Every structure is written in C-alpha cells, then in structure tokens.
mmCIF file of C-alpha atoms in Angstrom:
data_model
loop_
_atom_site.group_PDB
_atom_site.id
_atom_site.type_symbol
_atom_site.label_atom_id
_atom_site.label_comp_id
_atom_site.label_asym_id
_atom_site.label_seq_id
_atom_site.Cartn_x
_atom_site.Cartn_y
_atom_site.Cartn_z
ATOM 1 C CA UNK A 1 -6.775 -19.815 1.586
ATOM 2 C CA UNK A 2 -6.770 -17.992 -1.762
ATOM 3 C CA UNK A 3 -5.421 -14.458 -1.771
ATOM 4 C CA UNK A 4 -6.775 -11.299 -3.375
ATOM 5 C CA UNK A 5 -7.171 -11.843 -7.119
ATOM 6 C CA UNK A 6 -6.809 -9.057 -9.674
ATOM 7 C CA UNK A 7 -7.114 -8.961 -13.443
ATOM 8 C CA UNK A 8 -5.759 -8.119 -15.846
ATOM 9 C CA UNK A 9 -2.160 -8.082 -14.599
ATOM 10 C CA UNK A 10 -1.077 -5.678 -17.352
ATOM 11 C CA UNK A 11 -2.886 -3.213 -19.595
ATOM 12 C CA UNK A 12 -1.632 -0.809 -22.230
ATOM 13 C CA UNK A 13 -4.057 1.760 -23.642
ATOM 14 C CA UNK A 14 -3.956 5.080 -25.430
ATOM 15 C CA UNK A 15 -4.963 8.292 -23.723
ATOM 16 C CA UNK A 16 -8.669 9.065 -23.825
ATOM 17 C CA UNK A 17 -9.506 5.342 -23.939
ATOM 18 C CA UNK A 18 -11.414 3.570 -21.165
ATOM 19 C CA UNK A 19 -10.150 0.768 -18.978
ATOM 20 C CA UNK A 20 -11.567 -1.415 -16.209
ATOM 21 C CA UNK A 21 -9.891 -3.464 -13.513
ATOM 22 C CA UNK A 22 -11.399 -6.305 -11.527
ATOM 23 C CA UNK A 23 -10.714 -7.445 -7.974
ATOM 24 C CA UNK A 24 -11.925 -10.493 -6.044
ATOM 25 C CA UNK A 25 -11.128 -10.149 -2.342
ATOM 26 C CA UNK A 26 -10.409 -12.928 0.123
ATOM 27 C CA UNK A 27 -13.590 -14.837 0.901
ATOM 28 C CA UNK A 28 -15.438 -13.343 3.857
ATOM 29 C CA UNK A 29 -13.592 -10.029 3.840
ATOM 30 C CA UNK A 30 -16.064 -7.194 4.230
ATOM 31 C CA UNK A 31 -13.706 -4.308 3.495
ATOM 32 C CA UNK A 32 -12.165 -3.698 0.080
ATOM 33 C CA UNK A 33 -9.682 -0.997 -0.899
ATOM 34 C CA UNK A 34 -8.392 0.328 -4.222
ATOM 35 C CA UNK A 35 -4.980 2.021 -4.227
ATOM 36 C CA UNK A 36 -3.001 3.789 -6.949
ATOM 37 C CA UNK A 37 0.776 3.308 -6.808
ATOM 38 C CA UNK A 38 2.790 5.548 -9.115
ATOM 39 C CA UNK A 39 6.341 4.386 -9.860
ATOM 40 C CA UNK A 40 8.692 5.345 -7.037
ATOM 41 C CA UNK A 41 5.881 6.196 -4.627
ATOM 42 C CA UNK A 42 3.850 4.464 -1.959
ATOM 43 C CA UNK A 43 0.250 3.355 -2.511
ATOM 44 C CA UNK A 44 -2.395 6.075 -2.349
ATOM 45 C CA UNK A 45 -5.925 5.135 -1.304
ATOM 46 C CA UNK A 46 -8.525 5.820 -3.985
ATOM 47 C CA UNK A 47 -11.636 4.275 -2.441
ATOM 48 C CA UNK A 48 -12.669 2.055 0.472
ATOM 49 C CA UNK A 49 -15.793 -0.132 0.544
ATOM 50 C CA UNK A 50 -17.434 -1.722 3.573
ATOM 51 C CA UNK A 51 -19.564 -4.507 2.067
ATOM 52 C CA UNK A 52 -21.230 -2.725 -0.876
ATOM 53 C CA UNK A 53 -21.138 0.770 0.642
ATOM 54 C CA UNK A 54 -18.477 3.446 0.110
ATOM 55 C CA UNK A 55 -16.629 4.416 3.298
ATOM 56 C CA UNK A 56 -14.056 6.813 1.842
ATOM 57 C CA UNK A 57 -13.658 8.067 -1.721
ATOM 58 C CA UNK A 58 -12.166 11.456 -0.877
ATOM 59 C CA UNK A 59 -9.075 10.897 -3.047
ATOM 60 C CA UNK A 60 -10.871 9.370 -6.027
ATOM 61 C CA UNK A 61 -10.810 11.677 -9.104
ATOM 62 C CA UNK A 62 -14.517 11.342 -9.656
ATOM 63 C CA UNK A 63 -14.526 13.139 -12.998
ATOM 64 C CA UNK A 64 -12.827 10.128 -14.588
ATOM 65 C CA UNK A 65 -12.607 7.320 -12.029
ATOM 66 C CA UNK A 66 -15.493 5.191 -10.798
ATOM 67 C CA UNK A 67 -15.709 2.047 -8.713
ATOM 68 C CA UNK A 68 -18.442 -0.308 -7.671
ATOM 69 C CA UNK A 69 -18.932 -3.321 -5.451
ATOM 70 C CA UNK A 70 -22.499 -4.184 -6.249
ATOM 71 C CA UNK A 71 -22.924 -7.470 -4.361
ATOM 72 C CA UNK A 72 -20.426 -6.706 -1.621
ATOM 73 C CA UNK A 73 -17.904 -9.215 -2.971
ATOM 74 C CA UNK A 74 -15.864 -8.440 -6.073
ATOM 75 C CA UNK A 75 -15.257 -4.935 -7.337
ATOM 76 C CA UNK A 76 -14.421 -3.072 -10.522
ATOM 77 C CA UNK A 77 -12.483 0.173 -10.927
ATOM 78 C CA UNK A 78 -12.959 2.113 -14.159
ATOM 79 C CA UNK A 79 -11.082 5.002 -15.711
ATOM 80 C CA UNK A 80 -12.834 6.938 -18.475
ATOM 81 C CA UNK A 81 -11.155 8.674 -20.222
ATOM 82 C CA UNK A 82 -7.583 7.781 -19.274
ATOM 83 C CA UNK A 83 -4.789 10.363 -19.088
ATOM 84 C CA UNK A 84 -1.043 9.870 -19.326
ATOM 85 C CA UNK A 85 -0.665 10.528 -15.591
ATOM 86 C CA UNK A 86 -2.920 7.555 -14.803
ATOM 87 C CA UNK A 87 -0.025 5.219 -15.637
ATOM 88 C CA UNK A 88 0.498 3.344 -12.377
ATOM 89 C CA UNK A 89 -0.083 0.070 -10.572
ATOM 90 C CA UNK A 90 -3.627 -0.299 -9.249
ATOM 91 C CA UNK A 91 -3.663 -2.379 -6.099
ATOM 92 C CA UNK A 92 -6.689 -3.975 -4.520
ATOM 93 C CA UNK A 93 -6.636 -4.986 -0.848
ATOM 94 C CA UNK A 94 -9.149 -6.541 1.508
ATOM 95 C CA UNK A 95 -9.572 -6.978 5.250
ATOM 96 C CA UNK A 96 -12.052 -8.791 7.471
ATOM 97 C CA UNK A 97 -13.663 -5.632 8.750
ATOM 98 C CA UNK A 98 -13.147 -1.899 8.879
ATOM 99 C CA UNK A 99 -11.314 -1.859 12.218
ATOM 100 C CA UNK A 100 -7.947 -0.154 12.003
ATOM 101 C CA UNK A 101 -6.278 -3.198 13.506
ATOM 102 C CA UNK A 102 -7.433 -5.449 10.689
ATOM 103 C CA UNK A 103 -4.601 -6.566 8.462
ATOM 104 C CA UNK A 104 -4.976 -5.538 4.828
ATOM 105 C CA UNK A 105 -4.070 -8.226 2.293
ATOM 106 C CA UNK A 106 -2.979 -6.875 -1.069
ATOM 107 C CA UNK A 107 -3.407 -8.397 -4.502
ATOM 108 C CA UNK A 108 -0.567 -8.423 -7.066
ATOM 109 C CA UNK A 109 -1.879 -5.300 -8.798
ATOM 110 C CA UNK A 110 -2.725 -4.288 -12.365
ATOM 111 C CA UNK A 111 -0.001 -2.411 -14.183
ATOM 112 C CA UNK A 112 -1.487 0.281 -16.441
ATOM 113 C CA UNK A 113 0.470 2.113 -19.096
ATOM 114 C CA UNK A 114 -1.266 4.992 -20.859
ATOM 115 C CA UNK A 115 0.384 6.070 -24.117
ATOM 116 C CA UNK B 1 -3.158 15.950 3.600
ATOM 117 C CA UNK B 2 -0.809 14.034 5.892
ATOM 118 C CA UNK B 3 2.632 13.227 4.494
ATOM 119 C CA UNK B 4 5.289 10.793 5.583
ATOM 120 C CA UNK B 5 9.002 11.274 5.023
ATOM 121 C CA UNK B 6 10.690 7.909 4.709
ATOM 122 C CA UNK B 7 14.465 7.578 4.708
ATOM 123 C CA UNK B 8 16.774 6.547 3.353
ATOM 124 C CA UNK B 9 15.367 6.330 -0.161
ATOM 125 C CA UNK B 10 17.669 3.395 -0.952
ATOM 126 C CA UNK B 11 20.293 1.261 0.769
ATOM 127 C CA UNK B 12 23.016 -1.030 -0.562
ATOM 128 C CA UNK B 13 24.372 -3.351 2.115
ATOM 129 C CA UNK B 14 26.410 -6.498 2.484
ATOM 130 C CA UNK B 15 24.776 -9.736 3.561
ATOM 131 C CA UNK B 16 24.943 -10.061 7.340
ATOM 132 C CA UNK B 17 24.818 -6.334 8.029
ATOM 133 C CA UNK B 18 22.089 -4.682 10.090
ATOM 134 C CA UNK B 19 19.722 -2.168 8.474
ATOM 135 C CA UNK B 20 17.778 0.731 9.901
ATOM 136 C CA UNK B 21 15.129 2.877 8.195
ATOM 137 C CA UNK B 22 12.640 5.388 9.544
ATOM 138 C CA UNK B 23 9.563 7.444 8.882
ATOM 139 C CA UNK B 24 8.721 10.879 10.204
ATOM 140 C CA UNK B 25 5.676 13.065 9.916
ATOM 141 C CA UNK B 26 4.488 16.472 11.042
ATOM 142 C CA UNK B 27 1.161 14.833 11.966
ATOM 143 C CA UNK B 28 0.389 12.280 14.663
ATOM 144 C CA UNK B 29 -0.800 8.768 13.917
ATOM 145 C CA UNK B 30 -2.648 6.144 15.980
ATOM 146 C CA UNK B 31 -1.112 3.207 14.137
ATOM 147 C CA UNK B 32 2.186 2.639 12.371
ATOM 148 C CA UNK B 33 2.562 -0.206 9.879
ATOM 149 C CA UNK B 34 5.588 -1.568 8.041
ATOM 150 C CA UNK B 35 5.193 -3.420 4.719
ATOM 151 C CA UNK B 36 7.553 -5.123 2.264
ATOM 152 C CA UNK B 37 6.854 -5.152 -1.466
ATOM 153 C CA UNK B 38 8.584 -7.558 -3.832
ATOM 154 C CA UNK B 39 8.735 -6.834 -7.589
ATOM 155 C CA UNK B 40 5.416 -7.523 -9.292
ATOM 156 C CA UNK B 41 3.593 -8.118 -6.021
ATOM 157 C CA UNK B 42 1.477 -6.167 -3.591
ATOM 158 C CA UNK B 43 2.790 -5.037 -0.181
ATOM 159 C CA UNK B 44 2.836 -7.582 2.632
ATOM 160 C CA UNK B 45 2.433 -6.485 6.257
ATOM 161 C CA UNK B 46 5.533 -7.104 8.383
ATOM 162 C CA UNK B 47 4.814 -5.362 11.681
ATOM 163 C CA UNK B 48 1.919 -3.348 13.138
ATOM 164 C CA UNK B 49 2.326 -0.899 16.043
ATOM 165 C CA UNK B 50 -0.653 0.460 17.976
ATOM 166 C CA UNK B 51 0.738 2.369 20.985
ATOM 167 C CA UNK B 52 3.232 5.204 21.389
ATOM 168 C CA UNK B 53 6.529 3.768 22.600
ATOM 169 C CA UNK B 54 5.630 0.224 21.538
ATOM 170 C CA UNK B 55 8.556 -1.933 20.438
ATOM 171 C CA UNK B 56 7.654 -5.060 18.462
ATOM 172 C CA UNK B 57 9.733 -7.804 16.876
ATOM 173 C CA UNK B 58 9.012 -10.272 14.101
ATOM 174 C CA UNK B 59 11.987 -12.588 13.671
ATOM 175 C CA UNK B 60 14.944 -10.480 12.584
ATOM 176 C CA UNK B 61 12.738 -7.389 12.252
ATOM 177 C CA UNK B 62 12.148 -4.881 15.041
ATOM 178 C CA UNK B 63 10.008 -1.767 14.818
ATOM 179 C CA UNK B 64 9.123 1.006 17.245
ATOM 180 C CA UNK B 65 6.263 3.483 17.472
ATOM 181 C CA UNK B 66 7.799 6.835 18.373
ATOM 182 C CA UNK B 67 6.817 8.400 21.698
ATOM 183 C CA UNK B 68 5.646 11.597 19.958
ATOM 184 C CA UNK B 69 3.422 9.460 17.639
ATOM 185 C CA UNK B 70 5.042 11.256 14.694
ATOM 186 C CA UNK B 71 7.727 8.737 13.817
ATOM 187 C CA UNK B 72 8.642 5.071 13.594
ATOM 188 C CA UNK B 73 11.693 3.019 12.723
ATOM 189 C CA UNK B 74 12.310 -0.469 11.368
ATOM 190 C CA UNK B 75 15.493 -2.439 11.997
ATOM 191 C CA UNK B 76 16.528 -5.603 10.177
ATOM 192 C CA UNK B 77 19.319 -7.581 11.781
ATOM 193 C CA UNK B 78 21.751 -9.910 10.004
ATOM 194 C CA UNK B 79 20.375 -9.207 6.529
ATOM 195 C CA UNK B 80 20.051 -12.017 3.989
ATOM 196 C CA UNK B 81 19.575 -11.863 0.185
ATOM 197 C CA UNK B 82 15.809 -12.443 0.411
ATOM 198 C CA UNK B 83 15.457 -9.198 2.391
ATOM 199 C CA UNK B 84 15.788 -7.390 -0.962
ATOM 200 C CA UNK B 85 12.715 -5.334 -1.777
ATOM 201 C CA UNK B 86 10.950 -2.068 -1.052
ATOM 202 C CA UNK B 87 9.948 -1.347 2.533
ATOM 203 C CA UNK B 88 7.041 0.998 3.149
ATOM 204 C CA UNK B 89 5.868 2.621 6.344
ATOM 205 C CA UNK B 90 2.239 3.626 6.709
ATOM 206 C CA UNK B 91 0.540 5.704 9.365
ATOM 207 C CA UNK B 92 -3.145 5.554 10.190
ATOM 208 C CA UNK B 93 -5.316 8.198 11.855
ATOM 209 C CA UNK B 94 -9.083 8.509 11.951
ATOM 210 C CA UNK B 95 -9.469 5.588 9.582
ATOM 211 C CA UNK B 96 -7.168 6.983 6.901
ATOM 212 C CA UNK B 97 -3.815 5.427 6.008
ATOM 213 C CA UNK B 98 -0.901 7.324 4.473
ATOM 214 C CA UNK B 99 2.082 5.512 2.945
ATOM 215 C CA UNK B 100 5.675 6.687 2.715
ATOM 216 C CA UNK B 101 7.490 6.498 -0.613
ATOM 217 C CA UNK B 102 9.530 3.473 0.402
ATOM 218 C CA UNK B 103 13.112 2.433 1.089
ATOM 219 C CA UNK B 104 14.634 0.204 -1.591
ATOM 220 C CA UNK B 105 16.965 -2.354 -0.024
ATOM 221 C CA UNK B 106 19.650 -4.169 -1.986
ATOM 222 C CA UNK B 107 21.646 -6.922 -0.261
ATOM 223 C CA UNK B 108 24.931 -8.047 -1.800
ATOM 224 C CA UNK B 109 25.859 -11.670 -1.076
#
C-alpha cells in the first residue's frame, strides 16, 4: 500500500513570496492533517479535514495560510506571503476516519526555508 | 493551550543499554501516543495508550499511561543502533493532539 505522498520535498523562497505544498493521502483515508514542525520542536497541527470539510483550523494563521481539499482526496497548503518564521517542515498525515483511535500515517514532509 | 514537557531532551547511550523517557503535562489526556521520527521522514507511531494505568509493549518497547492521565513513559530495552532517532510523545483530548518537543536518542555501537 502506498504511503502519504508530499511534494515538493524541499523549497527555498524569499520572504514575502508565495509557496504551495501538495499532499496525497493514503487511498481511502477520509481524514487529512497538516502539521508544522519547527526545528527542535514537535509537530503542531495547522488544520484537519474530514473528507472535504474542515474539522479544526484553530491554529492556522489564516491571514497568510490557507488550505483546501476540494474533492476530499488530495490537499494543498499555501502560504502567502511567507515570513522568515515560516521556515519549518510541513507534514501531511492521514487516517481512515476521525476517531481518536485511528492511527495517523505521516508523509516525509516538505522542508521550507524562507530567506 | 495544552503543553507537554518531554524529557530528557537528548540521550547518548551504549548499545545494549536500556532507555527511559517520559512526558508530563499539567492537563489530562484521553490518549497517549509515542512516535519515532528518523531524519528526513515523518513520525511513525510506535505505541498507543487509551486507558489510565495501561501498560503496553511492542517488541523491546514498553509504554505506560500514567494513572493521573497527566503523564506517560516509554522504555526501550537492550538498545540497538537502529533505535537512533527522535522520539515524540503526543497527548490527545477532545479531538486535539499535542506533541512534545522530542527526545533525541543516540546509540553508540
């Protein structure tokens, strides 16, 4: 079974530029998560989707970050405009359903460096 | 928001030694999870705990859900070089997960 796919794996941009990340979850997984992992810290949830609906986006900086999952499958996360402090690894994860006991499977992440 | 204190921050051990790390919080959780993250990869779930007092093993790994629901520990017995990585605890409550900042484990052959 294929895992969670993310692209690109690496991205370097200048501050105030825009950037987008793509995630394709495991086939059949209804729940999709985007996390931000700053160097030396644990992942922090940005947004959680159940199919194509948003379940939790309380920690998403909505003035600059946006995410969508239009067809309930793959998802994009966008930052516009980027700031220096956005440098981090952006992890996508998926699970079968929204139940707390569902295992989350993480992708390899996209490493973003903002100069 | 809820915060987890994970300790130690890093550990340097000899192959064959046992390892213990823990997470504490001022808030209660319904679920405790332990993950391992290798360089350049996403975290992988090692053990999930769903009940206060629960003790669960996965091979050489053993984890416990603290009776107060505010803490958890992970033990690794007879460490081997491939145990190297960052170990994260995560607590879940009311559908929200909070991660600790990780314990970096180095194993010397």
